[in-house]
Amino acid sequence: MRSRSFVIIFFAILFTGSFVSAYAQYPGYKPVADINAFKKKFAEESEKVQSITSDFTQEKTLVALTEKITSSGKFWFKRSNRVRIEYVKPFKYLLVMNGDKLLVRDNDRENKINVKSNKLFQQVNRIMIDCVQGTILDSKDFTTKVFENDKNYVLEMKPTSKALREFFDVIVLTVDKSDYAARSIEMNEPAGDTTTIFFENKKLNEAVADAVFAL
Amino acid sequence: MKRSLTRCLPFSVIVIFCCACASDYKMLEATSSDPACFEKLAPRHFETSWFHASVDVVGHHLSGLLLIKNMPDSSYRVVFTNEAGVTFFDFGFSKTGDFTVHNVIRQMNKRPVVQTLRNDFALILGLPFRTDVHQKWLHGNEVYYGVTQKKKIAYFITNKDCASLQRLEWGSARKQTVVVQISENGYPKPEQIELVHKTFNMQIKLTRFQKE
């Protein structure tokens, strides 16, 4: 009898502990009650976004080494599947996605890749477009939980495929409630290192020339 | 014409064969050791630095950020990530030369790949030169300081008057296998490092940048 009570108390503590820790990650946030309504609204609002221009700051934290590297640049998106990410400081690096084609330029080289030729590129391309277009909640690449406070939604995305799980433990997308655009993306690696990209000076639906995505 | 070609062919084959077998270190002339110069120019210390890295391996190109961190216990950590932050590998080199793989992505987690990178970074960090036991050779205007590591020799090469470090090399008994060129300002905070493999097509180019 005593040992049964002990087991019940033990499991109660264990479950209470896991319950608390699930919310402790996002202080001030609570789970979204009607996930289907959120999904519908998220897709509808994202549908209205034809283009995004934004500055970004990226922080990579190497936990075990107590090292942090900050980089910054500019981000462009144009519906339906064109993305340009340009790192300016402290190094130069350019990535342009235009349909099935990808251009990568670093200090030395320029590489043009057909996304269709590589499964991982296809997956990364799809995820990026799903995040920006608001269709990530329907993605089979992740299981997603949604939390909210009065200003933001937090989408906690856990990769389902083995290939993605090798790179990411969980991806946390913070979405602004006022315009449903991403405020930040936090990528948590299995070893504990994190990379967070903060979007600043966002401009939605302003004219963006096609030349920005020229390959 | 055909007859002369037939006559020349064995000779050409012998010449090519001899050239291919010629030792890169045959011309070295052994000389007495110089502990003062060894102490002065042996690349024994590397300050924590961030580099933009560019890697070319048999026709494939890869770029990213490389951190070489000098830890408080005199060990080193070498971490390579892509520009977007995904970690490709995280290697540790202890003060005594022990090697630890803290993290490596599956695509790179192959023994020959890890061993090649281990040897490359051990040379860049100057780990073989933490000993005082060395040999010295002369060749033209250069002085070779070599430390034997199992079947290989790690060299650092200086100019004749011991004024500056010229380059680093890994060599087998006869052949150069890896050559590392260091920019003029040199250790402990080189601006640029260029490593070239001589036995297969691989290059690593590191350019230091100042963290924001």
Coordinates of C-alpha atoms in Angstrom, one line a residue, chain B:
Chain B
M1 CA 58.1 8.2 -86.7
K2 CA 56.2 5.3 -85.2
R3 CA 59.6 3.6 -84.5
S4 CA 61.0 6.6 -82.7
L5 CA 57.9 6.9 -80.6
T6 CA 58.3 3.2 -79.6
R7 CA 61.9 3.9 -78.7
C8 CA 61.1 7.0 -76.7
L9 CA 58.1 5.5 -74.9
P10 CA 60.1 3.3 -72.3
F11 CA 62.4 6.3 -71.6
S12 CA 59.4 8.6 -71.1
V13 CA 57.8 6.1 -68.8
I14 CA 61.0 5.8 -66.7
V15 CA 61.3 9.7 -66.6
I16 CA 57.7 10.0 -65.5
F17 CA 58.1 7.2 -63.0
C18 CA 61.3 8.7 -61.5
C19 CA 59.7 12.1 -61.3
A20 CA 56.6 10.7 -59.6
C21 CA 58.8 8.9 -57.1
A22 CA 61.2 11.8 -56.5
S23 CA 61.2 12.7 -52.8
D24 CA 60.1 16.2 -51.9
Y25 CA 62.5 16.1 -48.9
K26 CA 65.6 14.5 -50.7
M27 CA 67.3 17.9 -51.0
L28 CA 67.1 18.6 -47.2
E29 CA 70.5 18.8 -45.6
A30 CA 70.5 17.7 -41.9
T31 CA 72.1 20.2 -39.6
S32 CA 72.5 20.7 -35.9
S33 CA 69.4 21.7 -33.9
D34 CA 68.7 25.3 -33.0
P35 CA 66.5 25.3 -29.8
A36 CA 66.4 29.2 -29.7
C37 CA 64.9 29.5 -33.2
F38 CA 62.6 26.5 -32.6
E39 CA 61.4 28.2 -29.4
K40 CA 61.0 31.6 -31.2
L41 CA 59.0 30.5 -34.2
A42 CA 57.3 27.2 -33.4
P43 CA 53.5 27.9 -33.8
R44 CA 52.6 26.8 -30.3
H45 CA 49.9 29.3 -29.5
F46 CA 46.6 30.2 -31.3
E47 CA 44.4 33.0 -30.0
T48 CA 40.6 32.5 -30.2
S49 CA 39.4 33.6 -33.6
W50 CA 36.4 33.5 -36.0
F51 CA 37.1 32.8 -39.6
H52 CA 35.1 32.7 -42.8
A53 CA 35.9 29.3 -44.2
S54 CA 35.9 28.1 -47.7
V55 CA 36.4 24.4 -48.4
D56 CA 36.8 22.8 -51.8
V57 CA 36.8 19.0 -51.9
V58 CA 37.1 17.1 -55.2
G59 CA 34.9 19.5 -57.1
H60 CA 32.5 20.3 -54.2
H61 CA 32.4 23.7 -52.6
L62 CA 31.3 24.5 -49.0
S63 CA 31.5 27.7 -47.0
G64 CA 30.7 28.6 -43.5
L65 CA 32.1 30.1 -40.2
L66 CA 34.9 28.5 -38.3
L67 CA 35.6 29.2 -34.6
I68 CA 38.9 28.2 -33.1
K69 CA 38.6 28.7 -29.4
N70 CA 41.5 28.6 -27.0
M71 CA 40.0 27.2 -23.8
P72 CA 41.2 28.1 -20.3
D73 CA 42.8 24.7 -19.8
S74 CA 45.0 25.3 -23.0
S75 CA 42.9 22.9 -25.0
Y76 CA 41.2 24.0 -28.3
R77 CA 37.7 23.7 -29.7
V78 CA 37.2 23.9 -33.5
V79 CA 33.6 24.5 -34.5
F80 CA 32.4 24.8 -38.1
T81 CA 28.9 26.0 -38.9
N82 CA 27.2 27.2 -42.0
E83 CA 26.3 30.9 -42.4
A84 CA 22.8 30.3 -41.2
G85 CA 24.0 28.7 -38.0
V86 CA 23.7 25.0 -38.4
T87 CA 26.7 23.2 -36.8
F88 CA 28.6 20.8 -39.1
F89 CA 31.3 19.7 -36.6
D90 CA 32.7 20.5 -33.2
F91 CA 36.1 19.0 -32.4
G92 CA 38.2 19.2 -29.3
F93 CA 42.0 19.0 -29.0
S94 CA 43.4 18.6 -25.5
K95 CA 46.6 20.0 -24.2
T96 CA 48.2 16.6 -24.6
G97 CA 47.0 16.1 -28.2
D98 CA 44.0 13.9 -27.4
F99 CA 41.2 14.4 -29.9
T100 CA 37.4 14.4 -29.1
V101 CA 34.5 14.6 -31.5
H102 CA 31.9 16.6 -29.6
N103 CA 29.5 16.8 -32.5
V104 CA 29.5 16.0 -36.3
I105 CA 26.7 15.7 -38.8
R106 CA 26.0 12.3 -40.2
Q107 CA 27.1 13.3 -43.7
M108 CA 30.6 14.1 -42.4
N109 CA 30.8 11.4 -39.8
K110 CA 33.1 9.1 -41.8
R111 CA 36.5 8.0 -40.4
P112 CA 38.6 9.2 -43.3
V113 CA 36.9 12.6 -43.3
V114 CA 37.2 13.1 -39.5
Q115 CA 40.8 11.9 -39.5
T116 CA 41.7 14.2 -42.4
L117 CA 40.2 17.2 -40.6
R118 CA 41.8 16.1 -37.3
N119 CA 45.3 16.1 -38.9
D120 CA 44.6 19.4 -40.8
F121 CA 43.6 21.3 -37.7
A122 CA 46.3 19.7 -35.5
L123 CA 48.9 21.2 -37.9
I124 CA 47.1 24.6 -38.1
L125 CA 47.0 24.7 -34.3
G126 CA 50.7 23.7 -34.2
L127 CA 50.0 20.8 -31.8
P128 CA 52.9 18.6 -33.0
F129 CA 55.3 21.4 -32.1
R130 CA 54.4 21.5 -28.4
T131 CA 57.4 19.2 -27.9
D132 CA 61.1 20.3 -27.8
V133 CA 62.3 17.2 -29.6
H134 CA 62.9 18.1 -33.1
Q135 CA 65.2 17.8 -36.1
K136 CA 66.6 20.6 -38.3
W137 CA 67.4 20.7 -42.0
L138 CA 68.6 23.3 -44.5
H139 CA 67.4 23.7 -48.1
G140 CA 68.4 26.9 -50.0
N141 CA 67.2 29.9 -48.0
E142 CA 64.9 27.9 -45.9
V143 CA 65.2 26.0 -42.6
Y144 CA 63.0 23.0 -41.9
Y145 CA 62.1 22.1 -38.3
G146 CA 60.5 18.6 -38.1
V147 CA 58.8 16.7 -35.4
T148 CA 58.2 13.0 -36.0
Q149 CA 54.6 11.8 -35.4
K150 CA 54.3 8.0 -36.0
K151 CA 54.9 7.6 -39.7
K152 CA 54.6 11.3 -40.5
I153 CA 56.7 14.4 -39.9
A154 CA 55.2 17.8 -39.1
Y155 CA 57.4 20.6 -40.4
F156 CA 57.4 24.3 -39.8
I157 CA 59.7 26.2 -42.2
T158 CA 61.4 29.4 -41.5
N159 CA 63.7 31.7 -43.5
K160 CA 67.5 31.3 -43.0
D161 CA 67.9 34.1 -40.4
C162 CA 65.0 32.8 -38.3
A163 CA 63.1 36.1 -38.8
S164 CA 59.8 34.7 -39.9
L165 CA 57.6 31.6 -40.3
Q166 CA 57.2 30.6 -44.0
R167 CA 54.7 27.7 -43.9
L168 CA 53.8 24.4 -42.3
E169 CA 53.8 21.0 -43.8
W170 CA 52.8 17.4 -43.1
G171 CA 55.1 15.0 -44.9
S172 CA 55.4 11.2 -45.3
A173 CA 58.9 9.8 -45.5
R174 CA 59.3 11.1 -49.1
K175 CA 56.3 13.3 -50.1
Q176 CA 54.6 16.5 -49.0
T177 CA 51.0 15.6 -48.1
V178 CA 49.7 18.9 -46.7
V179 CA 51.0 22.5 -47.1
V180 CA 49.7 25.4 -44.9
Q181 CA 50.5 29.0 -45.9
I182 CA 50.0 31.5 -43.1
S183 CA 49.6 35.3 -43.8
E184 CA 52.5 37.5 -42.9
N185 CA 51.3 38.7 -39.5
G186 CA 51.3 35.0 -38.5
Y187 CA 50.7 33.4 -35.1
P188 CA 49.0 33.7 -32.7
K189 CA 46.4 35.5 -34.7
P190 CA 46.8 34.8 -38.4
E191 CA 44.6 36.9 -40.8
Q192 CA 44.6 34.2 -43.4
I193 CA 45.4 30.5 -43.6
E194 CA 45.4 28.4 -46.7
L195 CA 45.7 24.6 -46.4
V196 CA 46.3 22.5 -49.5
H197 CA 46.3 18.7 -49.7
K198 CA 49.0 17.4 -52.2
T199 CA 47.7 13.8 -52.5
F200 CA 44.1 14.6 -53.4
N201 CA 42.1 17.7 -54.4
M202 CA 41.2 19.5 -51.2
Q203 CA 41.7 23.1 -50.0
I204 CA 40.7 25.0 -46.9
K205 CA 40.9 28.7 -46.9
L206 CA 40.3 30.7 -43.7
T207 CA 39.9 34.5 -43.5
R208 CA 39.7 35.9 -40.0
F209 CA 36.9 38.4 -39.2
Q210 CA 36.1 40.6 -36.3
K211 CA 33.1 39.5 -34.3
E212 CA 30.3 42.2 -34.1

